[in-house]
Amino acid sequence: MTPLHTTPVRRRRLGVAAAAAGLFATLLMAGPAAATPDPGDPAASPAEVSTSQEAEATAAIRSGEIPGVDEIIHSRNITHVANVPKDALQGLNTDLAFQGKYAFAGNYDGFRIFDISNPKSPKTVAQVLCPGSQNDISVSGNLLFLSTDSSRSDNSCASTTQPATEKSSWEGMKVFDISDKRNPKYVAAVETACGSHTHTIVPERKNVYVYVSSYSPSETFPDCQPPHDGISIIKVPRQAPEKARVVNFPVLFPDGGNPGAPTNPGVSKTTGCHDITVLPSKDLAAGACMGDGLLFSIKDPENPRIIDRVQDNVNFAFWHSATFNQRADKVVFTDELGGGGAATCNEEIGPKRGADGIYDIVGKGDHRKLVFRSYFKIDRPQADTEVCVAHNGSIIPVKGRDLMVQAWYQGGVSIWDFTDSSKPKEIGYFERGPVTLDEVTTAGPWSAYYYNGYIYSNDIEKGFDVLRIDDRRTDPAKRVRTDELNVQTQPDYFDR
């Protein structure tokens, strides 16, 4: 365990980095025309910052406007309960899933299982080496699902990187038996078109359906050919996971989706989905699909049906993820501006770009529509060296309120209230200071989720964090318990 400490810091509105716009443009121009969101495999080389930008960050630290390098700060209602650094798996930490007293943490090199029966002292139960970015992770019963979105030499956990231009290369879904948490067993693999950047499970009694999100096809990739305008659906029999197979590839964008630039400058062309969140109790799903946001029915899980589709060609660059509120009359979509590789939480980018978009769901049945209400973005200033981006979060289950905890990479963990869709507000936060002051570095919380009374965060570089929030607005959630949580498979907390 690492020592915990906090330092008070003055808050002010976004505005630390006057030169951030130029740096941001440089970062976008340095990569391919269609930037790949989330760190790649291998990670891109850190971008250097100018001497003046470094000096500005140093001055901001001295004045208390931002915390010092690796310094921990948080609001008064947050307690930093524990931190467990990386161990055998030294890759980038990614997503989280939960089951009973266990937390499952993805990592570009594999996954780690923690015993969190005592949140103040998480214990490592197992570490599984199985490289294949980004190792997005879910659990259901005795099965664990792991996404592979880097071209590999084969489907084994001993595979090596191999060009996607080679027909023999493999990407897709891996399935593990976790009936023995200390000794997970690799039991199945299913190759999917363009791999699996993320996935979402729709659990049923006999089978688990897996919605596989992937994108960025190319004529040069034998197993990832354009058009790639849908998702792969895998059916996994619980009693015979080795029989898992792709059962459908529904086309979600018959018109090809958002064309991106030059028609819509600064917007990603839609060539698939980045992430999907399902609400099985309401037979609903929300898709964050690059240049498009979707609402669709999953009443027939093998054949999802589009209800509504929206775009934001003014302020959204890349639709990254989605979260329903408990009543299923709102969706929060996140914008991964800069692809998880740029400093975007500053005055030059502003409060509407790289933000969350809050949409109300109005109407009934097939006539439901997504109606935009407002944006939410953290207003705590970040240094030019801090990659800050709207990333993975979950609702905090409180009846009558719409509360959410969310990761913002080096922007930290934010707890915010969107009960009034038009006036969202932050009610708590936790963050570390810059990892460094001389280069732009990808770090900070990848995921931050509320589970059985605590907030768990998987920090890309610093490890597994446990937080507690003590606030009259969130305290009722402490009485809510669930046996399993995959955040992209949202539970109905109050109708069970």
PDB file of C-alpha atoms in Angstrom, residues 8-262:
ATOM      1  CA  PRO A   8      -5.630  21.852  -0.101  1.00  0.00           C
ATOM      2  CA  VAL A   9      -5.743  23.651  -3.423  1.00  0.00           C
ATOM      3  CA  ARG A  10      -7.524  26.734  -4.692  1.00  0.00           C
ATOM      4  CA  ARG A  11      -9.998  26.142  -7.448  1.00  0.00           C
ATOM      5  CA  ARG A  12     -10.540  28.369 -10.419  1.00  0.00           C
ATOM      6  CA  ARG A  13     -12.280  28.020 -13.764  1.00  0.00           C
ATOM      7  CA  LEU A  14     -10.545  26.426 -16.722  1.00  0.00           C
ATOM      8  CA  GLY A  15      -7.705  28.686 -17.706  1.00  0.00           C
ATOM      9  CA  VAL A  16      -4.267  27.428 -16.694  1.00  0.00           C
ATOM     10  CA  ALA A  17      -2.877  26.899 -20.169  1.00  0.00           C
ATOM     11  CA  ALA A  18      -2.938  29.845 -22.514  1.00  0.00           C
ATOM     12  CA  ALA A  19      -0.967  27.990 -25.194  1.00  0.00           C
ATOM     13  CA  ALA A  20      -2.945  24.744 -25.039  1.00  0.00           C
ATOM     14  CA  ALA A  21      -4.815  25.280 -28.309  1.00  0.00           C
ATOM     15  CA  GLY A  22      -1.603  25.193 -30.326  1.00  0.00           C
ATOM     16  CA  LEU A  23      -0.388  22.094 -28.507  1.00  0.00           C
ATOM     17  CA  PHE A  24      -3.765  20.399 -29.043  1.00  0.00           C
ATOM     18  CA  ALA A  25      -3.656  21.075 -32.764  1.00  0.00           C
ATOM     19  CA  THR A  26      -0.115  19.702 -32.939  1.00  0.00           C
ATOM     20  CA  LEU A  27      -1.160  16.482 -31.237  1.00  0.00           C
ATOM     21  CA  LEU A  28      -4.023  15.931 -33.634  1.00  0.00           C
ATOM     22  CA  MET A  29      -1.889  16.655 -36.693  1.00  0.00           C
ATOM     23  CA  ALA A  30       0.866  14.309 -35.517  1.00  0.00           C
ATOM     24  CA  GLY A  31      -1.319  11.221 -35.833  1.00  0.00           C
ATOM     25  CA  PRO A  32      -3.323   9.699 -38.688  1.00  0.00           C
ATOM     26  CA  ALA A  33      -6.293  11.581 -40.111  1.00  0.00           C
ATOM     27  CA  ALA A  34      -8.689   9.472 -38.061  1.00  0.00           C
ATOM     28  CA  ALA A  35      -7.105   9.389 -34.609  1.00  0.00           C
ATOM     29  CA  THR A  36      -7.606   6.137 -32.717  1.00  0.00           C
ATOM     30  CA  PRO A  37      -9.173   6.898 -29.312  1.00  0.00           C
ATOM     31  CA  ASP A  38      -7.599   5.432 -26.193  1.00  0.00           C
ATOM     32  CA  PRO A  39      -3.918   4.603 -25.922  1.00  0.00           C
ATOM     33  CA  GLY A  40      -2.680   2.407 -28.747  1.00  0.00           C
ATOM     34  CA  ASP A  41      -0.649  -0.774 -28.632  1.00  0.00           C
ATOM     35  CA  PRO A  42       2.122   0.181 -28.206  1.00  0.00           C
ATOM     36  CA  ALA A  43       1.369   3.563 -26.666  1.00  0.00           C
ATOM     37  CA  ALA A  44       2.287   6.616 -28.668  1.00  0.00           C
ATOM     38  CA  SER A  45       5.443   8.451 -27.675  1.00  0.00           C
ATOM     39  CA  PRO A  46       4.760  11.306 -25.237  1.00  0.00           C
ATOM     40  CA  ALA A  47       4.638  14.743 -26.834  1.00  0.00           C
ATOM     41  CA  GLU A  48       7.058  17.350 -25.562  1.00  0.00           C
ATOM     42  CA  VAL A  49       5.842  20.709 -24.346  1.00  0.00           C
ATOM     43  CA  SER A  50       7.501  24.071 -24.769  1.00  0.00           C
ATOM     44  CA  THR A  51       9.657  25.736 -22.138  1.00  0.00           C
ATOM     45  CA  SER A  52       6.986  28.408 -21.664  1.00  0.00           C
ATOM     46  CA  GLN A  53       4.266  25.805 -21.119  1.00  0.00           C
ATOM     47  CA  GLU A  54       6.416  24.026 -18.556  1.00  0.00           C
ATOM     48  CA  ALA A  55       7.055  27.346 -16.816  1.00  0.00           C
ATOM     49  CA  GLU A  56       3.326  28.130 -16.741  1.00  0.00           C
ATOM     50  CA  ALA A  57       2.578  24.763 -15.135  1.00  0.00           C
ATOM     51  CA  THR A  58       5.307  25.312 -12.545  1.00  0.00           C
ATOM     52  CA  ALA A  59       3.895  28.741 -11.718  1.00  0.00           C
ATOM     53  CA  ALA A  60       0.375  27.307 -11.435  1.00  0.00           C
ATOM     54  CA  ILE A  61       1.633  24.731  -8.940  1.00  0.00           C
ATOM     55  CA  ARG A  62       3.396  27.372  -6.861  1.00  0.00           C
ATOM     56  CA  SER A  63       0.253  29.523  -6.765  1.00  0.00           C
ATOM     57  CA  GLY A  64      -1.913  26.588  -5.725  1.00  0.00           C
ATOM     58  CA  GLU A  65      -4.013  26.659  -8.900  1.00  0.00           C
ATOM     59  CA  ILE A  66      -3.098  23.050  -9.673  1.00  0.00           C
ATOM     60  CA  PRO A  67      -1.564  20.374  -7.426  1.00  0.00           C
ATOM     61  CA  GLY A  68       2.113  19.508  -7.583  1.00  0.00           C
ATOM     62  CA  VAL A  69       3.568  16.529  -9.421  1.00  0.00           C
ATOM     63  CA  ASP A  70       1.830  13.384  -8.106  1.00  0.00           C
ATOM     64  CA  GLU A  71       0.256  15.410  -5.296  1.00  0.00           C
ATOM     65  CA  ILE A  72      -3.186  14.150  -4.216  1.00  0.00           C
ATOM     66  CA  ILE A  73      -6.053  16.570  -3.697  1.00  0.00           C
ATOM     67  CA  HIS A  74      -9.783  16.036  -3.184  1.00  0.00           C
ATOM     68  CA  SER A  75     -12.955  17.695  -2.032  1.00  0.00           C
ATOM     69  CA  ARG A  76     -13.863  17.542   1.653  1.00  0.00           C
ATOM     70  CA  ASN A  77     -16.532  14.885   1.100  1.00  0.00           C
ATOM     71  CA  ILE A  78     -14.028  12.428  -0.405  1.00  0.00           C
ATOM     72  CA  THR A  79     -11.713  10.082   1.522  1.00  0.00           C
ATOM     73  CA  HIS A  80      -8.873   8.280  -0.236  1.00  0.00           C
ATOM     74  CA  VAL A  81      -9.219   4.864   1.358  1.00  0.00           C
ATOM     75  CA  ALA A  82      -6.539   2.816  -0.400  1.00  0.00           C
ATOM     76  CA  ASN A  83      -4.161   2.543  -3.344  1.00  0.00           C
ATOM     77  CA  VAL A  84      -2.615  -0.649  -4.728  1.00  0.00           C
ATOM     78  CA  PRO A  85       0.187   0.037  -7.231  1.00  0.00           C
ATOM     79  CA  LYS A  86       0.808  -2.012 -10.342  1.00  0.00           C
ATOM     80  CA  ASP A  87       2.595  -5.291  -9.806  1.00  0.00           C
ATOM     81  CA  ALA A  88       3.355  -7.996 -12.372  1.00  0.00           C
ATOM     82  CA  LEU A  89       1.270  -6.338 -15.093  1.00  0.00           C
ATOM     83  CA  GLN A  90       3.057  -3.141 -16.064  1.00  0.00           C
ATOM     84  CA  GLY A  91       0.886  -2.155 -19.037  1.00  0.00           C
ATOM     85  CA  LEU A  92      -1.782   0.561 -18.978  1.00  0.00           C
ATOM     86  CA  ASN A  93      -4.612  -0.115 -16.525  1.00  0.00           C
ATOM     87  CA  THR A  94      -8.056  -0.083 -18.148  1.00  0.00           C
ATOM     88  CA  ASP A  95     -11.621  -1.033 -17.206  1.00  0.00           C
ATOM     89  CA  LEU A  96     -13.177  -2.629 -14.101  1.00  0.00           C
ATOM     90  CA  ALA A  97     -15.883  -5.193 -13.326  1.00  0.00           C
ATOM     91  CA  PHE A  98     -17.219  -6.503 -10.008  1.00  0.00           C
ATOM     92  CA  GLN A  99     -18.675  -9.682  -8.556  1.00  0.00           C
ATOM     93  CA  GLY A 100     -19.369 -10.260  -4.888  1.00  0.00           C
ATOM     94  CA  LYS A 101     -16.226  -9.426  -2.936  1.00  0.00           C
ATOM     95  CA  TYR A 102     -14.039  -9.278  -6.042  1.00  0.00           C
ATOM     96  CA  ALA A 103     -12.948  -6.543  -8.421  1.00  0.00           C
ATOM     97  CA  PHE A 104     -11.571  -7.434 -11.852  1.00  0.00           C
ATOM     98  CA  ALA A 105      -9.156  -4.917 -13.365  1.00  0.00           C
ATOM     99  CA  GLY A 106      -8.152  -4.879 -17.022  1.00  0.00           C
ATOM    100  CA  ASN A 107      -4.620  -4.037 -18.125  1.00  0.00           C
ATOM    101  CA  TYR A 108      -3.028  -3.967 -21.584  1.00  0.00           C
ATOM    102  CA  ASP A 109      -0.945  -6.949 -20.435  1.00  0.00           C
ATOM    103  CA  GLY A 110      -3.850  -9.002 -19.017  1.00  0.00           C
ATOM    104  CA  PHE A 111      -6.057  -8.678 -15.941  1.00  0.00           C
ATOM    105  CA  ARG A 112      -5.838  -8.644 -12.156  1.00  0.00           C
ATOM    106  CA  ILE A 113      -8.332  -9.873  -9.564  1.00  0.00           C
ATOM    107  CA  PHE A 114      -8.658  -8.137  -6.184  1.00  0.00           C
ATOM    108  CA  ASP A 115     -10.387  -9.288  -3.017  1.00  0.00           C
ATOM    109  CA  ILE A 116     -12.181  -6.122  -1.859  1.00  0.00           C
ATOM    110  CA  SER A 117     -14.012  -7.645   1.112  1.00  0.00           C
ATOM    111  CA  ASN A 118     -12.085  -5.034   3.112  1.00  0.00           C
ATOM    112  CA  PRO A 119     -12.047  -1.944   0.852  1.00  0.00           C
ATOM    113  CA  LYS A 120      -9.396  -0.361   3.056  1.00  0.00           C
ATOM    114  CA  SER A 121      -6.982  -3.155   2.194  1.00  0.00           C
ATOM    115  CA  PRO A 122      -7.585  -4.778  -1.228  1.00  0.00           C
ATOM    116  CA  LYS A 123      -5.673  -8.013  -1.721  1.00  0.00           C
ATOM    117  CA  THR A 124      -4.428  -9.378  -5.026  1.00  0.00           C
ATOM    118  CA  VAL A 125      -5.950 -12.781  -5.726  1.00  0.00           C
ATOM    119  CA  ALA A 126      -4.592 -13.418  -9.228  1.00  0.00           C
ATOM    120  CA  GLN A 127      -2.715 -11.725 -12.045  1.00  0.00           C
ATOM    121  CA  VAL A 128      -3.164 -13.181 -15.522  1.00  0.00           C
ATOM    122  CA  LEU A 129      -0.650 -12.327 -18.244  1.00  0.00           C
ATOM    123  CA  CYS A 130      -2.514 -12.148 -21.557  1.00  0.00           C
ATOM    124  CA  PRO A 131      -1.382  -9.190 -23.692  1.00  0.00           C
ATOM    125  CA  GLY A 132      -3.815  -7.638 -26.160  1.00  0.00           C
ATOM    126  CA  SER A 133      -4.956  -4.055 -25.840  1.00  0.00           C
ATOM    127  CA  GLN A 134      -7.079  -2.888 -24.326  1.00  0.00           C
ATOM    128  CA  ASN A 135      -8.379  -5.899 -22.450  1.00  0.00           C
ATOM    129  CA  ASP A 136     -11.814  -4.429 -21.794  1.00  0.00           C
ATOM    130  CA  ILE A 137     -13.325  -6.697 -19.125  1.00  0.00           C
ATOM    131  CA  SER A 138     -16.710  -8.081 -17.978  1.00  0.00           C
ATOM    132  CA  VAL A 139     -17.869 -10.925 -15.750  1.00  0.00           C
ATOM    133  CA  SER A 140     -21.041 -13.020 -15.571  1.00  0.00           C
ATOM    134  CA  GLY A 141     -21.381 -16.039 -13.296  1.00  0.00           C
ATOM    135  CA  ASN A 142     -18.299 -18.193 -13.790  1.00  0.00           C
ATOM    136  CA  LEU A 143     -17.269 -16.472 -17.012  1.00  0.00           C
ATOM    137  CA  LEU A 144     -14.928 -13.545 -17.630  1.00  0.00           C
ATOM    138  CA  PHE A 145     -14.796 -11.787 -21.001  1.00  0.00           C
ATOM    139  CA  LEU A 146     -11.731  -9.986 -22.338  1.00  0.00           C
ATOM    140  CA  SER A 147     -11.458  -7.823 -25.468  1.00  0.00           C
ATOM    141  CA  THR A 148      -8.441  -7.916 -27.785  1.00  0.00           C
ATOM    142  CA  ASP A 149      -8.077  -4.937 -30.106  1.00  0.00           C
ATOM    143  CA  SER A 150      -4.486  -5.267 -31.219  1.00  0.00           C
ATOM    144  CA  SER A 151      -3.437  -7.483 -34.078  1.00  0.00           C
ATOM    145  CA  ARG A 152      -1.872 -10.645 -32.617  1.00  0.00           C
ATOM    146  CA  SER A 153       0.030 -13.633 -33.985  1.00  0.00           C
ATOM    147  CA  ASP A 154      -2.647 -15.998 -32.637  1.00  0.00           C
ATOM    148  CA  ASN A 155      -5.405 -16.176 -30.009  1.00  0.00           C
ATOM    149  CA  SER A 156      -3.221 -17.472 -27.188  1.00  0.00           C
ATOM    150  CA  CYS A 157      -2.033 -15.527 -24.147  1.00  0.00           C
ATOM    151  CA  ALA A 158       1.510 -16.037 -25.425  1.00  0.00           C
ATOM    152  CA  SER A 159       0.793 -14.225 -28.700  1.00  0.00           C
ATOM    153  CA  THR A 160       2.945 -11.426 -30.067  1.00  0.00           C
ATOM    154  CA  THR A 161       2.064  -8.350 -32.111  1.00  0.00           C
ATOM    155  CA  GLN A 162       1.600  -8.955 -35.827  1.00  0.00           C
ATOM    156  CA  PRO A 163       0.493  -6.609 -38.619  1.00  0.00           C
ATOM    157  CA  ALA A 164      -3.253  -6.464 -39.315  1.00  0.00           C
ATOM    158  CA  THR A 165      -2.367  -6.701 -43.009  1.00  0.00           C
ATOM    159  CA  GLU A 166      -1.549 -10.390 -42.504  1.00  0.00           C
ATOM    160  CA  LYS A 167      -4.507 -12.738 -42.904  1.00  0.00           C
ATOM    161  CA  SER A 168      -3.297 -15.014 -40.095  1.00  0.00           C
ATOM    162  CA  SER A 169      -3.465 -12.213 -37.524  1.00  0.00           C
ATOM    163  CA  TRP A 170      -6.078 -12.519 -34.768  1.00  0.00           C
ATOM    164  CA  GLU A 171      -8.260 -10.060 -32.817  1.00  0.00           C
ATOM    165  CA  GLY A 172     -11.508 -10.598 -30.924  1.00  0.00           C
ATOM    166  CA  MET A 173     -12.982 -11.920 -27.676  1.00  0.00           C
ATOM    167  CA  LYS A 174     -11.430 -14.224 -25.110  1.00  0.00           C
ATOM    168  CA  VAL A 175     -13.411 -16.121 -22.471  1.00  0.00           C
ATOM    169  CA  PHE A 176     -12.086 -17.349 -19.109  1.00  0.00           C
ATOM    170  CA  ASP A 177     -13.566 -19.643 -16.464  1.00  0.00           C
ATOM    171  CA  ILE A 178     -13.281 -17.851 -13.108  1.00  0.00           C
ATOM    172  CA  SER A 179     -15.004 -20.423 -10.903  1.00  0.00           C
ATOM    173  CA  ASP A 180     -11.647 -20.541  -9.110  1.00  0.00           C
ATOM    174  CA  LYS A 181     -10.707 -16.870  -8.697  1.00  0.00           C
ATOM    175  CA  ARG A 182      -7.132 -17.780  -7.848  1.00  0.00           C
ATOM    176  CA  ASN A 183      -6.687 -19.814 -11.014  1.00  0.00           C
ATOM    177  CA  PRO A 184      -8.655 -18.441 -13.997  1.00  0.00           C
ATOM    178  CA  LYS A 185      -8.677 -20.754 -17.012  1.00  0.00           C
ATOM    179  CA  TYR A 186      -8.741 -19.642 -20.637  1.00  0.00           C
ATOM    180  CA  VAL A 187     -11.563 -21.609 -22.258  1.00  0.00           C
ATOM    181  CA  ALA A 188     -12.648 -19.946 -25.519  1.00  0.00           C
ATOM    182  CA  ALA A 189     -11.813 -17.383 -28.193  1.00  0.00           C
ATOM    183  CA  VAL A 190     -13.926 -15.856 -30.945  1.00  0.00           C
ATOM    184  CA  GLU A 191     -12.407 -13.778 -33.745  1.00  0.00           C
ATOM    185  CA  THR A 192     -14.433 -10.713 -34.687  1.00  0.00           C
ATOM    186  CA  ALA A 193     -14.199  -8.262 -37.567  1.00  0.00           C
ATOM    187  CA  CYS A 194     -11.818  -5.407 -36.654  1.00  0.00           C
ATOM    188  CA  GLY A 195     -11.195  -6.974 -33.244  1.00  0.00           C
ATOM    189  CA  SER A 196     -12.898  -5.894 -30.016  1.00  0.00           C
ATOM    190  CA  HIS A 197     -12.080  -2.433 -28.728  1.00  0.00           C
ATOM    191  CA  THR A 198     -14.799  -2.737 -26.106  1.00  0.00           C
ATOM    192  CA  HIS A 199     -17.666  -5.108 -25.457  1.00  0.00           C
ATOM    193  CA  THR A 200     -20.946  -5.215 -23.549  1.00  0.00           C
ATOM    194  CA  ILE A 201     -22.664  -8.299 -22.176  1.00  0.00           C
ATOM    195  CA  VAL A 202     -26.396  -9.039 -22.188  1.00  0.00           C
ATOM    196  CA  PRO A 203     -26.692 -11.905 -19.684  1.00  0.00           C
ATOM    197  CA  GLU A 204     -29.506 -14.466 -19.858  1.00  0.00           C
ATOM    198  CA  ARG A 205     -30.077 -17.647 -17.888  1.00  0.00           C
ATOM    199  CA  LYS A 206     -28.542 -20.079 -20.379  1.00  0.00           C
ATOM    200  CA  ASN A 207     -26.502 -17.779 -22.590  1.00  0.00           C
ATOM    201  CA  VAL A 208     -24.521 -14.584 -22.469  1.00  0.00           C
ATOM    202  CA  TYR A 209     -24.727 -12.316 -25.500  1.00  0.00           C
ATOM    203  CA  VAL A 210     -21.679 -10.162 -26.136  1.00  0.00           C
ATOM    204  CA  TYR A 211     -21.981  -6.967 -28.171  1.00  0.00           C
ATOM    205  CA  VAL A 212     -18.555  -6.285 -29.680  1.00  0.00           C
ATOM    206  CA  SER A 213     -17.641  -2.714 -30.598  1.00  0.00           C
ATOM    207  CA  SER A 214     -14.814  -2.056 -33.049  1.00  0.00           C
ATOM    208  CA  TYR A 215     -13.987   0.388 -35.824  1.00  0.00           C
ATOM    209  CA  SER A 216     -11.421   1.807 -38.257  1.00  0.00           C
ATOM    210  CA  PRO A 217     -11.540  -0.724 -41.129  1.00  0.00           C
ATOM    211  CA  SER A 218      -9.088  -0.619 -44.029  1.00  0.00           C
ATOM    212  CA  GLU A 219      -8.905  -2.126 -47.493  1.00  0.00           C
ATOM    213  CA  THR A 220      -5.467  -3.424 -46.460  1.00  0.00           C
ATOM    214  CA  PHE A 221      -6.823  -5.413 -43.482  1.00  0.00           C
ATOM    215  CA  PRO A 222      -8.126  -8.852 -44.579  1.00  0.00           C
ATOM    216  CA  ASP A 223     -10.234  -9.240 -41.417  1.00  0.00           C
ATOM    217  CA  CYS A 224     -11.377  -5.637 -41.104  1.00  0.00           C
ATOM    218  CA  GLN A 225     -12.815  -4.575 -44.419  1.00  0.00           C
ATOM    219  CA  PRO A 226     -14.986  -1.508 -45.027  1.00  0.00           C
ATOM    220  CA  PRO A 227     -17.805  -0.828 -44.711  1.00  0.00           C
ATOM    221  CA  HIS A 228     -17.790  -1.688 -41.019  1.00  0.00           C
ATOM    222  CA  ASP A 229     -21.145  -0.189 -40.046  1.00  0.00           C
ATOM    223  CA  GLY A 230     -22.335  -2.438 -37.237  1.00  0.00           C
ATOM    224  CA  ILE A 231     -21.394  -4.598 -34.273  1.00  0.00           C
ATOM    225  CA  SER A 232     -20.562  -8.276 -33.861  1.00  0.00           C
ATOM    226  CA  ILE A 233     -22.909 -10.240 -31.597  1.00  0.00           C
ATOM    227  CA  ILE A 234     -21.474 -13.336 -29.937  1.00  0.00           C
ATOM    228  CA  LYS A 235     -23.597 -15.999 -28.226  1.00  0.00           C
ATOM    229  CA  VAL A 236     -21.813 -17.783 -25.368  1.00  0.00           C
ATOM    230  CA  PRO A 237     -23.532 -20.864 -23.818  1.00  0.00           C
ATOM    231  CA  ARG A 238     -22.841 -20.771 -20.081  1.00  0.00           C
ATOM    232  CA  GLN A 239     -22.420 -24.531 -19.818  1.00  0.00           C
ATOM    233  CA  ALA A 240     -20.337 -24.810 -22.982  1.00  0.00           C
ATOM    234  CA  PRO A 241     -18.412 -21.562 -23.527  1.00  0.00           C
ATOM    235  CA  GLU A 242     -16.138 -23.317 -26.015  1.00  0.00           C
ATOM    236  CA  LYS A 243     -19.122 -23.228 -28.404  1.00  0.00           C
ATOM    237  CA  ALA A 244     -19.201 -19.417 -28.416  1.00  0.00           C
ATOM    238  CA  ARG A 245     -19.712 -17.997 -31.894  1.00  0.00           C
ATOM    239  CA  VAL A 246     -20.756 -14.867 -33.796  1.00  0.00           C
ATOM    240  CA  VAL A 247     -24.503 -15.089 -34.464  1.00  0.00           C
ATOM    241  CA  ASN A 248     -25.144 -11.718 -36.111  1.00  0.00           C
ATOM    242  CA  PHE A 249     -23.595  -8.531 -37.411  1.00  0.00           C
ATOM    243  CA  PRO A 250     -26.464  -6.025 -37.445  1.00  0.00           C
ATOM    244  CA  VAL A 251     -25.953  -2.964 -39.625  1.00  0.00           C
ATOM    245  CA  LEU A 252     -26.567   0.093 -37.443  1.00  0.00           C
ATOM    246  CA  PHE A 253     -25.729   2.692 -40.081  1.00  0.00           C
ATOM    247  CA  PRO A 254     -27.308   1.747 -43.402  1.00  0.00           C
ATOM    248  CA  ASP A 255     -26.473   5.244 -44.690  1.00  0.00           C
ATOM    249  CA  GLY A 256     -22.858   4.904 -43.592  1.00  0.00           C
ATOM    250  CA  GLY A 257     -23.137   7.055 -40.447  1.00  0.00           C
ATOM    251  CA  ASN A 258     -21.543  10.427 -39.826  1.00  0.00           C
ATOM    252  CA  PRO A 259     -19.249  11.239 -42.787  1.00  0.00           C
ATOM    253  CA  GLY A 260     -16.860  13.229 -40.590  1.00  0.00           C
ATOM    254  CA  ALA A 261     -14.491  15.684 -42.250  1.00  0.00           C
ATOM    255  CA  PRO A 262     -14.609  17.551 -44.568  1.00  0.00           C
TER     256      PRO A 262
END
